[in-house]
Amino acid sequence: MVAFYAALRAIKLYPVEHTAVQKTLAELSEIAEELRAEEGELEFRVSGEFIFINSTRLRLDLSNYATFGHILTLCKAAGIGAIHVGTKGTARDWTVLLSLLGAETASAPKDRFREIERRLRDTKIDTFELDEPSETVTDKEFNEEAKAAANRTYSQSVAVTKDVINSVRIGKTPNIRKIKRVVQGIVDQVLNEETSLIGLTAIRDYDEYTFTHSVNVCIFSVALGRRLGMSKLQLYELGLAALMHDIGKSRVPLDLLQKTGQLTEEEWKWMAAHPWLGVLVLFQFRRQQEELSYRAMTVCHEHHMKIDLTGYPRVIRPRQVSLLSKIVSIADGYDAATSRRVYQTEPLAPSAVLEEMRDNPRRGLDQVLVKAFINLLGIYPVGTLVVLDTFELAVVSASNPNPEALSRPIVKIISDPQGNRVSPPLVVDLAVPEAGGQYARTIIKTADPDRYGVTPGDYLL
Ligand SMILES: [Fe+2]
Ligand SMILES: [Fe+2]
């Protein structure tokens, strides 16, 4: 892909005869031939936001984002779903293909595809065989598989977290290796395909709040850390700290955690002790051979401190809240405010929570990180009920990976303009314009699920 990209760039910048162009093209045809010989075939396929070489899905990360993104965009604009590379591909063949692919025209993808096929035929190039996108089968299969994997990771994480919190409550030391494996699972899943896992955080289970909260905060933190360019090892540390941030609550009496009314001063003291109680719990973990980082303790201690230090525990000396704590505070605040809990019967709409996090300085959050968080979740996060300009009602099911399409997520339409149920819901990507370049549907506002008798979580499984 790197050679492909380099050749594309060279053709754009220099005349074909230029040595730079010739060199990159020779390299590309050589690599392609090598790969084809080794694997017996060479198929390059784009599917949704992914690139496959034969059956291997290439991993998209920060270092190759520009390269892959550019190639994806070009293929989509040219209406190409797959390129089969045959034998005897020469530098000249590649030159023709890449010039056609990189050409700037205003025609629709379908027409471009025909045009490219015709031009290849005219120039007697039969090295390449092109396919139109076959989104239906592969995308669907891939999505199903990704969803199943995310489901497994999520339910496993909740089970282990439950186990950990309950063991601490009865005075046992939980197995740290198990906790680390959970965090690794979440990090891997987020790096691989973050949308599905983030989607699961929106299915808020009232009974399991304590456990799902920790897992959700871990997922949000890791996904945000990834956006900030953290390495895999840094993400492990962040994830572990996030998963353990409220571990101190397992030292707070249960009836207090579940109390619905106002807390007395004495009770509040208990609650407000959970950050430093958490530090003590983590210190006890250290009796095991396994290391647990000091960073996790710092996050336990600092996650309610706020950046202006007006939170708790109160600090006497000036200090800087650590980056990991700032990240976890945002994930924590968001998940807590959007969840239905014992003492919070009416959770706020996700979009309203994001707005409040951005506009209310008393929340004490780092505004740069809040901005990155909104970029991650979209203006309308997964699980938001929205009204479209067609007067249809829809539930947001995934944010759009493109940062320019923050207000155009992927939605499931659940009722038509007259208010009749659409069953099964119709999945629509609001960022895909119609033939004339117009959008068929646009979100006009968010709506209160209770008013419409809708449980958004039901549409996300
Ligand atoms: Fe907390
Ligand atoms: Fe929390």
Tab-separated table of C-alpha atoms and ligand atoms in Angstrom:
chain	number	residue	atom	x	y	z
A	1	MET	CA	0.000	0.000	0.000
A	2	VAL	CA	2.896	2.292	0.754
A	3	ALA	CA	4.364	1.640	-2.696
A	4	PHE	CA	0.926	2.129	-4.251
A	5	TYR	CA	0.562	5.454	-2.482
A	6	ALA	CA	4.085	6.577	-3.378
A	7	ALA	CA	3.428	5.819	-7.052
A	8	LEU	CA	0.124	7.685	-6.963
A	9	ARG	CA	1.841	10.737	-5.484
A	10	ALA	CA	4.725	10.600	-7.947
A	11	ILE	CA	2.358	10.487	-10.927
A	12	LYS	CA	0.506	13.488	-9.543
A	13	LEU	CA	3.674	15.506	-9.039
A	14	TYR	CA	5.880	14.700	-12.033
A	15	PRO	CA	5.572	13.869	-15.713
A	16	VAL	CA	5.461	10.139	-16.402
A	17	GLU	CA	8.979	10.041	-17.870
A	18	HIS	CA	10.476	11.481	-14.696
A	19	THR	CA	12.856	9.095	-12.924
A	20	ALA	CA	10.974	9.438	-9.634
A	21	VAL	CA	7.835	8.172	-11.314
A	22	GLN	CA	9.619	5.363	-13.098
A	23	LYS	CA	11.354	4.287	-9.918
A	24	THR	CA	8.216	4.128	-7.777
A	25	LEU	CA	6.297	2.328	-10.513
A	26	ALA	CA	9.031	-0.254	-11.018
A	27	GLU	CA	9.016	-0.798	-7.276
A	28	LEU	CA	5.262	-1.157	-7.144
A	29	SER	CA	5.050	-3.677	-9.982
A	30	GLU	CA	7.887	-5.664	-8.444
A	31	ILE	CA	6.277	-5.817	-5.002
A	32	ALA	CA	2.919	-6.680	-6.492
A	33	GLU	CA	4.418	-9.511	-8.526
A	34	GLU	CA	6.279	-10.820	-5.486
A	35	LEU	CA	3.117	-10.831	-3.391
A	36	ARG	CA	1.100	-12.441	-6.140
A	37	ALA	CA	3.663	-15.182	-6.615
A	38	GLU	CA	3.868	-15.829	-2.905
A	39	GLU	CA	0.149	-15.998	-2.219
A	40	GLY	CA	-0.956	-17.402	-5.560
A	41	GLU	CA	-3.216	-14.403	-6.193
A	42	LEU	CA	-3.367	-10.726	-5.512
A	43	GLU	CA	-6.646	-9.079	-4.775
A	44	PHE	CA	-6.928	-5.616	-3.364
A	45	ARG	CA	-10.351	-4.894	-1.958
A	46	VAL	CA	-11.953	-1.981	-0.162
A	47	SER	CA	-14.948	-2.611	2.023
A	48	GLY	CA	-16.516	0.104	4.116
A	49	GLU	CA	-13.642	1.805	5.885
A	50	PHE	CA	-11.302	-1.144	5.444
A	51	ILE	CA	-8.699	-2.344	3.007
A	52	PHE	CA	-8.060	-6.018	2.390
A	53	ILE	CA	-5.121	-7.591	0.588
A	54	ASN	CA	-6.326	-11.058	-0.347
A	55	SER	CA	-8.033	-12.149	2.877
A	56	THR	CA	-5.984	-10.014	5.246
A	57	ARG	CA	-7.538	-6.872	6.617
A	58	LEU	CA	-4.917	-4.173	6.956
A	59	ARG	CA	-4.753	-2.477	10.263
A	60	LEU	CA	-5.517	1.202	10.203
A	61	ASP	CA	-3.529	3.238	12.680
A	62	LEU	CA	-2.128	6.700	13.099
A	63	SER	CA	1.046	5.998	11.143
A	64	ASN	CA	-0.747	4.854	8.002
A	65	TYR	CA	-3.972	6.796	8.325
A	66	ALA	CA	-3.117	9.317	5.597
A	67	THR	CA	-1.935	6.667	3.151
A	68	PHE	CA	-4.880	4.325	3.589
A	69	GLY	CA	-7.403	7.116	3.837
A	70	HIS	CA	-6.240	8.600	0.546
A	71	ILE	CA	-6.385	5.264	-1.270
A	72	LEU	CA	-9.831	4.527	0.181
A	73	THR	CA	-11.164	7.871	-0.962
A	74	LEU	CA	-9.775	7.445	-4.494
A	75	CYS	CA	-11.229	3.964	-4.864
A	76	LYS	CA	-14.621	5.063	-3.601
A	77	ALA	CA	-14.690	8.032	-5.970
A	78	ALA	CA	-13.740	5.740	-8.854
A	79	GLY	CA	-16.464	3.246	-7.948
A	80	ILE	CA	-13.893	0.501	-7.456
A	81	GLY	CA	-14.535	-2.245	-4.926
A	82	ALA	CA	-11.701	-4.573	-5.838
A	83	ILE	CA	-8.696	-4.826	-8.125
A	84	HIS	CA	-7.442	-8.275	-9.095
A	85	VAL	CA	-3.850	-8.129	-10.204
A	86	GLY	CA	-2.901	-10.781	-12.741
A	87	THR	CA	0.530	-11.958	-13.865
A	88	LYS	CA	2.886	-9.961	-16.076
A	89	GLY	CA	1.948	-6.591	-14.582
A	90	THR	CA	4.437	-4.096	-16.012
A	91	ALA	CA	5.321	-0.614	-14.842
A	92	ARG	CA	3.396	0.722	-17.838
A	93	ASP	CA	0.233	-1.133	-16.801
A	94	TRP	CA	0.446	0.374	-13.370
A	95	THR	CA	1.071	3.833	-14.800
A	96	VAL	CA	-2.153	3.693	-16.762
A	97	LEU	CA	-4.188	2.357	-13.856
A	98	LEU	CA	-2.856	4.852	-11.343
A	99	SER	CA	-3.250	7.826	-13.675
A	100	LEU	CA	-6.858	6.835	-14.241
A	101	LEU	CA	-7.412	6.347	-10.531
A	102	GLY	CA	-5.807	9.654	-9.579
A	103	ALA	CA	-7.476	11.709	-12.305
A	104	GLU	CA	-9.726	14.485	-11.099
A	105	THR	CA	-13.151	14.386	-12.663
A	106	ALA	CA	-16.629	15.285	-11.580
A	107	SER	CA	-18.358	12.163	-12.859
A	108	ALA	CA	-20.269	9.830	-10.587
A	109	PRO	CA	-18.450	6.734	-9.264
A	110	LYS	CA	-20.502	4.366	-11.429
A	111	ASP	CA	-19.576	6.249	-14.625
A	112	ARG	CA	-15.949	6.543	-13.578
A	113	PHE	CA	-15.825	2.789	-13.143
A	114	ARG	CA	-17.090	2.180	-16.710
A	115	GLU	CA	-14.698	4.787	-18.037
A	116	ILE	CA	-11.676	3.231	-16.322
A	117	GLU	CA	-12.611	-0.227	-17.576
A	118	ARG	CA	-12.995	1.094	-21.113
A	119	ARG	CA	-9.666	2.922	-21.029
A	120	LEU	CA	-7.879	-0.183	-19.773
A	121	ARG	CA	-9.390	-2.174	-22.618
A	122	ASP	CA	-8.455	0.486	-25.178
A	123	THR	CA	-4.838	0.467	-24.048
A	124	LYS	CA	-4.874	-3.353	-24.161
A	125	ILE	CA	-4.092	-3.793	-20.507
A	126	ASP	CA	-5.493	-7.028	-19.153
A	127	THR	CA	-3.385	-7.264	-16.000
A	128	PHE	CA	-6.161	-5.799	-13.911
A	129	GLU	CA	-9.651	-6.953	-13.398
A	130	LEU	CA	-11.891	-4.488	-11.595
A	131	ASP	CA	-14.953	-5.145	-9.465
A	132	GLU	CA	-17.582	-2.734	-8.347
A	133	PRO	CA	-18.112	-2.474	-4.577
A	134	SER	CA	-19.980	-5.478	-3.245
A	135	GLU	CA	-20.749	-3.795	0.034
A	136	THR	CA	-23.774	-5.901	0.812
A	137	VAL	CA	-22.176	-9.268	1.499
A	138	THR	CA	-18.705	-8.473	2.798
A	139	ASP	CA	-19.671	-5.423	4.822
A	140	LYS	CA	-22.507	-7.225	6.456
A	141	GLU	CA	-20.454	-10.289	7.246
A	142	PHE	CA	-17.658	-8.193	8.597
A	143	ASN	CA	-19.997	-6.088	10.689
A	144	GLU	CA	-21.664	-9.131	12.149
A	145	GLU	CA	-18.336	-10.637	13.050
A	146	ALA	CA	-17.042	-7.397	14.549
A	147	LYS	CA	-20.209	-7.045	16.574
A	148	ALA	CA	-19.991	-10.571	17.919
A	149	ALA	CA	-16.353	-10.036	18.903
A	150	ALA	CA	-17.248	-6.774	20.649
A	151	ASN	CA	-20.104	-8.499	22.479
A	152	ARG	CA	-17.768	-11.206	23.733
A	153	THR	CA	-15.180	-8.697	24.930
A	154	TYR	CA	-17.818	-6.611	26.643
A	155	SER	CA	-19.617	-9.373	28.523
A	156	GLN	CA	-16.334	-10.984	29.556
A	157	SER	CA	-15.100	-7.647	30.878
A	158	VAL	CA	-18.265	-7.091	32.898
A	159	ALA	CA	-18.065	-10.601	34.374
A	160	VAL	CA	-14.446	-10.208	35.470
A	161	THR	CA	-15.051	-6.713	36.865
A	162	LYS	CA	-17.988	-8.036	38.869
A	163	ASP	CA	-15.784	-10.773	40.225
A	164	VAL	CA	-13.039	-8.304	41.156
A	165	ILE	CA	-15.332	-5.857	42.934
A	166	ASN	CA	-17.131	-8.625	44.817
A	167	SER	CA	-13.872	-10.267	45.928
A	168	VAL	CA	-12.537	-6.988	47.257
A	169	ARG	CA	-15.797	-6.477	49.118
A	170	ILE	CA	-15.422	-9.755	50.997
A	171	GLY	CA	-11.758	-9.087	51.672
A	172	LYS	CA	-10.167	-11.334	49.055
A	173	THR	CA	-7.429	-10.228	46.687
A	174	PRO	CA	-8.577	-10.659	43.097
A	175	ASN	CA	-6.455	-12.159	40.368
A	176	ILE	CA	-4.615	-9.263	38.774
A	177	ARG	CA	-3.574	-11.241	35.745
A	178	LYS	CA	-7.253	-11.706	34.926
A	179	ILE	CA	-7.840	-7.955	35.171
A	180	LYS	CA	-4.919	-7.282	32.889
A	181	ARG	CA	-6.271	-9.704	30.320
A	182	VAL	CA	-9.592	-7.867	30.330
A	183	VAL	CA	-7.839	-4.565	29.696
A	184	GLN	CA	-5.795	-6.107	26.896
A	185	GLY	CA	-8.977	-7.421	25.332
A	186	ILE	CA	-10.546	-3.971	25.406
A	187	VAL	CA	-7.437	-2.245	24.030
A	188	ASP	CA	-7.105	-4.763	21.196
A	189	GLN	CA	-10.761	-4.439	20.333
A	190	VAL	CA	-10.609	-0.631	20.329
A	191	LEU	CA	-7.497	-0.649	18.127
A	192	ASN	CA	-9.100	-3.114	15.770
A	193	GLU	CA	-12.552	-1.654	15.458
A	194	GLU	CA	-13.725	0.832	18.059
A	195	THR	CA	-17.262	1.516	16.838
A	196	SER	CA	-18.827	-1.746	17.993
A	197	LEU	CA	-17.420	-1.573	21.500
A	198	ILE	CA	-18.389	2.064	21.966
A	199	GLY	CA	-21.859	1.138	20.759
A	200	LEU	CA	-22.162	-1.403	23.564
A	201	THR	CA	-21.526	1.224	26.230
A	202	ALA	CA	-24.900	2.710	25.324
A	203	ILE	CA	-26.755	-0.405	26.445
A	204	ARG	CA	-26.905	0.646	30.032
A	205	ASP	CA	-27.954	-2.082	32.350
A	206	TYR	CA	-29.576	-0.598	35.410
A	207	ASP	CA	-28.970	-3.611	37.684
A	208	GLU	CA	-25.355	-3.978	36.774
A	209	TYR	CA	-24.467	-0.307	36.940
A	210	THR	CA	-21.474	-0.681	39.246
A	211	PHE	CA	-19.794	-3.175	36.925
A	212	THR	CA	-20.798	-1.838	33.533
A	213	HIS	CA	-19.791	1.646	34.664
A	214	SER	CA	-16.182	0.544	35.225
A	215	VAL	CA	-16.086	-1.248	31.879
A	216	ASN	CA	-17.650	1.705	30.043
A	217	VAL	CA	-15.210	4.146	31.588
A	218	CYS	CA	-12.391	1.843	30.499
A	219	ILE	CA	-13.682	1.691	26.907
A	220	PHE	CA	-14.217	5.466	26.620
A	221	SER	CA	-10.800	6.182	28.150
A	222	VAL	CA	-8.932	3.790	25.871
A	223	ALA	CA	-10.744	5.060	22.776
A	224	LEU	CA	-9.944	8.648	23.767
A	225	GLY	CA	-6.324	7.751	24.545
A	226	ARG	CA	-6.031	6.212	21.127
A	227	ARG	CA	-7.284	9.417	19.523
A	228	LEU	CA	-4.553	11.242	21.407
A	229	GLY	CA	-1.966	8.984	19.806
A	230	MET	CA	-1.010	6.902	22.826
A	231	SER	CA	1.001	3.738	22.265
A	232	LYS	CA	-0.414	0.306	22.960
A	233	LEU	CA	1.517	0.057	26.233
A	234	GLN	CA	0.259	3.466	27.339
A	235	LEU	CA	-3.256	2.373	26.473
A	236	TYR	CA	-2.856	-0.723	28.667
A	237	GLU	CA	-1.894	1.456	31.609
A	238	LEU	CA	-4.686	3.899	30.945
A	239	GLY	CA	-7.218	1.081	30.550
A	240	LEU	CA	-6.160	-0.580	33.774
A	241	ALA	CA	-6.371	2.686	35.694
A	242	ALA	CA	-9.791	3.415	34.199
A	243	LEU	CA	-11.169	-0.024	35.009
A	244	MET	CA	-10.013	0.341	38.623
A	245	HIS	CA	-10.919	4.005	39.126
A	246	ASP	CA	-13.849	3.306	41.461
A	247	ILE	CA	-12.418	0.212	43.156
A	248	GLY	CA	-12.508	2.174	46.417
A	249	LYS	CA	-16.298	1.958	46.326
A	250	SER	CA	-15.981	-1.703	47.254
A	251	ARG	CA	-14.902	-0.425	50.682
A	252	VAL	CA	-18.014	1.747	50.996
A	253	PRO	CA	-21.064	0.045	52.577
A	254	LEU	CA	-23.472	-1.286	49.940
A	255	ASP	CA	-26.616	0.309	51.365
A	256	LEU	CA	-24.885	3.643	51.090
A	257	LEU	CA	-24.057	3.113	47.411
A	258	GLN	CA	-27.669	2.202	46.771
A	259	LYS	CA	-29.280	4.930	48.836
A	260	THR	CA	-31.859	6.930	46.865
A	261	GLY	CA	-32.371	9.962	49.092
A	262	GLN	CA	-30.035	12.728	50.150
A	263	LEU	CA	-26.861	11.595	51.881
A	264	THR	CA	-26.221	12.787	55.427
A	265	GLU	CA	-22.937	14.533	56.073
A	266	GLU	CA	-21.541	11.391	57.662
A	267	GLU	CA	-22.607	9.276	54.668
A	268	TRP	CA	-21.166	11.740	52.218
A	269	LYS	CA	-17.836	11.519	53.996
A	270	TRP	CA	-17.857	7.797	53.292
A	271	MET	CA	-18.674	8.331	49.637
A	272	ALA	CA	-16.068	11.018	49.210
A	273	ALA	CA	-13.496	8.656	50.694
A	274	HIS	CA	-13.670	6.245	47.757
A	275	PRO	CA	-10.730	7.815	45.881
A	276	TRP	CA	-8.203	7.258	48.633
A	277	LEU	CA	-9.826	3.990	49.730
A	278	GLY	CA	-9.140	2.875	46.168
A	279	VAL	CA	-5.461	3.703	46.560
A	280	LEU	CA	-5.357	1.466	49.648
A	281	VAL	CA	-7.068	-1.378	47.804
A	282	LEU	CA	-4.543	-1.155	44.977
A	283	PHE	CA	-1.689	-1.136	47.466
A	284	GLN	CA	-3.024	-4.402	48.828
A	285	PHE	CA	-3.047	-5.851	45.312
A	286	ARG	CA	0.672	-5.311	45.225
A	287	ARG	CA	1.239	-8.181	47.618
A	288	GLN	CA	0.791	-10.366	44.602
A	289	GLN	CA	3.780	-10.889	42.355
A	290	GLU	CA	2.067	-9.008	39.582
A	291	GLU	CA	2.892	-5.343	39.299
A	292	LEU	CA	0.111	-2.816	39.305
A	293	SER	CA	1.244	0.573	38.184
A	294	TYR	CA	1.406	3.634	40.400
A	295	ARG	CA	-0.442	5.419	37.637
A	296	ALA	CA	-3.583	3.438	38.468
A	297	MET	CA	-3.290	4.609	42.065
A	298	THR	CA	-2.881	8.191	40.940
A	299	VAL	CA	-6.047	7.922	38.863
A	300	CYS	CA	-7.977	6.442	41.800
A	301	HIS	CA	-6.822	9.329	43.916
A	302	GLU	CA	-7.363	12.111	41.381
A	303	HIS	CA	-10.436	11.250	39.328
A	304	HIS	CA	-12.779	13.555	41.303
A	305	MET	CA	-10.229	16.273	41.953
A	306	LYS	CA	-11.099	18.459	38.907
A	307	ILE	CA	-8.367	20.393	37.106
A	308	ASP	CA	-8.892	23.474	39.295
A	309	LEU	CA	-8.651	21.218	42.379
A	310	THR	CA	-12.113	22.208	43.652
A	311	GLY	CA	-13.233	18.575	43.813
A	312	TYR	CA	-12.331	15.902	46.341
A	313	PRO	CA	-10.205	14.798	48.086
A	314	ARG	CA	-9.155	18.330	48.975
A	315	VAL	CA	-5.524	19.055	48.282
A	316	ILE	CA	-3.344	21.260	50.395
A	317	ARG	CA	-0.420	21.786	48.087
A	318	PRO	CA	-0.776	22.914	44.470
A	319	ARG	CA	-0.552	20.068	41.992
A	320	GLN	CA	-1.230	19.160	38.402
A	321	VAL	CA	-3.788	16.445	37.842
A	322	SER	CA	-2.169	13.758	35.667
A	323	LEU	CA	-3.147	13.255	32.035
A	324	LEU	CA	-4.568	9.794	32.715
A	325	SER	CA	-6.755	11.185	35.502
A	326	LYS	CA	-8.030	13.945	33.213
A	327	ILE	CA	-8.997	11.368	30.612
A	328	VAL	CA	-10.694	9.083	33.133
A	329	SER	CA	-12.596	12.038	34.668
A	330	ILE	CA	-14.159	12.790	31.301
A	331	ALA	CA	-15.109	9.180	30.614
A	332	ASP	CA	-16.406	8.850	34.179
A	333	GLY	CA	-18.478	12.021	34.092
A	334	TYR	CA	-20.015	11.134	30.748
A	335	ASP	CA	-20.946	7.587	31.665
A	336	ALA	CA	-22.348	8.557	35.068
A	337	ALA	CA	-24.528	11.325	33.645
A	338	THR	CA	-25.946	9.236	30.810
A	339	SER	CA	-26.722	6.186	32.959
A	340	ARG	CA	-29.918	5.383	34.738
A	341	ARG	CA	-29.084	4.796	38.358
A	342	VAL	CA	-30.830	4.339	41.662
A	343	TYR	CA	-30.773	8.017	42.467
A	344	GLN	CA	-30.980	9.215	38.889
A	345	THR	CA	-34.197	8.084	37.303
A	346	GLU	CA	-33.936	10.436	34.358
A	347	PRO	CA	-30.621	10.131	32.617
A	348	LEU	CA	-29.725	13.059	30.373
A	349	ALA	CA	-29.550	12.695	26.612
A	350	PRO	CA	-25.944	11.938	25.585
A	351	SER	CA	-25.724	15.060	23.442
A	352	ALA	CA	-26.909	17.245	26.319
A	353	VAL	CA	-24.275	15.733	28.573
A	354	LEU	CA	-21.508	16.488	26.065
A	355	GLU	CA	-22.752	20.044	25.765
A	356	GLU	CA	-22.754	20.477	29.509
A	357	MET	CA	-19.259	19.022	29.787
A	358	ARG	CA	-18.107	21.598	27.280
A	359	ASP	CA	-19.980	24.619	28.627
A	360	ASN	CA	-20.034	24.184	32.389
A	361	PRO	CA	-16.648	25.187	33.815
A	362	ARG	CA	-17.597	23.877	37.250
A	363	ARG	CA	-17.231	20.371	35.919
A	364	GLY	CA	-13.493	21.011	36.077
A	365	LEU	CA	-12.643	19.080	32.931
A	366	ASP	CA	-9.766	19.652	30.556
A	367	GLN	CA	-11.393	21.399	27.597
A	368	VAL	CA	-8.934	20.167	24.978
A	369	LEU	CA	-9.674	16.604	26.005
A	370	VAL	CA	-13.420	17.281	26.055
A	371	LYS	CA	-13.129	18.467	22.468
A	372	ALA	CA	-11.325	15.275	21.489
A	373	PHE	CA	-14.001	13.296	23.324
A	374	ILE	CA	-16.783	14.994	21.355
A	375	ASN	CA	-14.846	14.232	18.191
A	376	LEU	CA	-14.732	10.610	19.258
A	377	LEU	CA	-18.429	10.231	20.066
A	378	GLY	CA	-19.856	12.636	17.518
A	379	ILE	CA	-22.251	15.420	18.372
A	380	TYR	CA	-24.970	12.791	18.594
A	381	PRO	CA	-23.452	9.851	20.434
A	382	VAL	CA	-24.587	6.262	20.010
A	383	GLY	CA	-27.946	5.695	21.674
A	384	THR	CA	-29.255	9.217	21.065
A	385	LEU	CA	-32.863	9.438	19.882
A	386	VAL	CA	-33.116	11.991	17.062
A	387	VAL	CA	-35.760	13.588	14.878
A	388	LEU	CA	-34.866	13.902	11.190
A	389	ASP	CA	-35.966	16.633	8.791
A	390	THR	CA	-38.203	14.012	7.192
A	391	PHE	CA	-39.968	13.787	10.586
A	392	GLU	CA	-38.795	10.245	10.947
A	393	LEU	CA	-37.542	9.132	14.358
A	394	ALA	CA	-34.160	7.397	14.574
A	395	VAL	CA	-31.660	6.002	17.063
A	396	VAL	CA	-27.966	6.768	16.472
A	397	SER	CA	-26.189	3.433	16.090
A	398	ALA	CA	-22.628	4.480	15.208
A	399	SER	CA	-20.692	7.703	14.892
A	400	ASN	CA	-19.115	8.483	11.562
A	401	PRO	CA	-15.352	7.864	11.470
A	402	ASN	CA	-14.906	10.959	9.332
A	403	PRO	CA	-14.328	14.005	11.580
A	404	GLU	CA	-16.081	16.202	9.031
A	405	ALA	CA	-19.271	14.217	9.472
A	406	LEU	CA	-19.723	14.643	13.238
A	407	SER	CA	-23.345	15.651	12.835
A	408	ARG	CA	-24.069	12.871	10.318
A	409	PRO	CA	-23.873	9.571	12.188
A	410	ILE	CA	-25.215	6.194	11.125
A	411	VAL	CA	-28.780	5.824	12.384
A	412	LYS	CA	-31.544	3.262	12.604
A	413	ILE	CA	-34.882	4.716	11.564
A	414	ILE	CA	-37.516	3.355	13.920
A	415	SER	CA	-40.640	5.225	12.888
A	416	ASP	CA	-41.935	6.900	9.733
A	417	PRO	CA	-43.185	10.516	9.420
A	418	GLN	CA	-46.660	9.454	10.566
A	419	GLY	CA	-45.241	7.811	13.681
A	420	ASN	CA	-45.701	4.209	12.530
A	421	ARG	CA	-43.063	1.757	13.669
A	422	VAL	CA	-40.509	0.779	11.035
A	423	SER	CA	-39.711	-2.845	11.717
A	424	PRO	CA	-37.018	-3.977	11.268
A	425	PRO	CA	-35.419	-0.537	11.586
A	426	LEU	CA	-33.874	0.933	8.462
A	427	VAL	CA	-30.120	1.545	8.750
A	428	VAL	CA	-29.019	4.780	7.065
A	429	ASP	CA	-25.644	6.494	6.850
A	430	LEU	CA	-26.578	10.183	7.044
A	431	ALA	CA	-23.187	11.192	5.603
A	432	VAL	CA	-23.861	9.600	2.213
A	433	PRO	CA	-25.408	12.150	-0.156
A	434	GLU	CA	-27.897	11.290	-2.854
A	435	ALA	CA	-27.088	11.376	-6.584
A	436	GLY	CA	-27.449	15.165	-6.839
A	437	GLY	CA	-25.142	15.763	-3.877
A	438	GLN	CA	-28.054	16.555	-1.554
A	439	TYR	CA	-28.657	14.767	1.701
A	440	ALA	CA	-31.866	12.805	1.924
A	441	ARG	CA	-32.019	13.156	5.701
A	442	THR	CA	-30.562	15.500	8.299
A	443	ILE	CA	-30.909	15.505	12.067
A	444	ILE	CA	-32.932	18.477	13.280
A	445	LYS	CA	-32.994	17.760	17.006
A	446	THR	CA	-32.635	15.187	19.730
A	447	ALA	CA	-35.700	13.786	21.451
A	448	ASP	CA	-36.532	12.439	24.880
A	449	PRO	CA	-36.877	8.632	24.652
A	450	ASP	CA	-39.331	8.535	27.576
A	451	ARG	CA	-41.690	10.890	25.811
A	452	TYR	CA	-41.814	8.571	22.830
A	453	GLY	CA	-41.792	5.401	24.922
A	454	VAL	CA	-38.573	4.244	23.270
A	455	THR	CA	-35.627	2.404	24.861
A	456	PRO	CA	-32.702	3.266	22.562
A	457	GLY	CA	-30.596	0.429	23.966
A	458	ASP	CA	-33.023	-2.093	22.485
A	459	TYR	CA	-32.034	-1.023	19.001
A	460	LEU	CA	-28.316	-1.384	19.558
A	461	LEU	CA	-27.957	-5.121	20.122
B	1	FE	FE	-15.432	7.799	41.432
B	2	FE	FE	-16.837	6.430	38.444
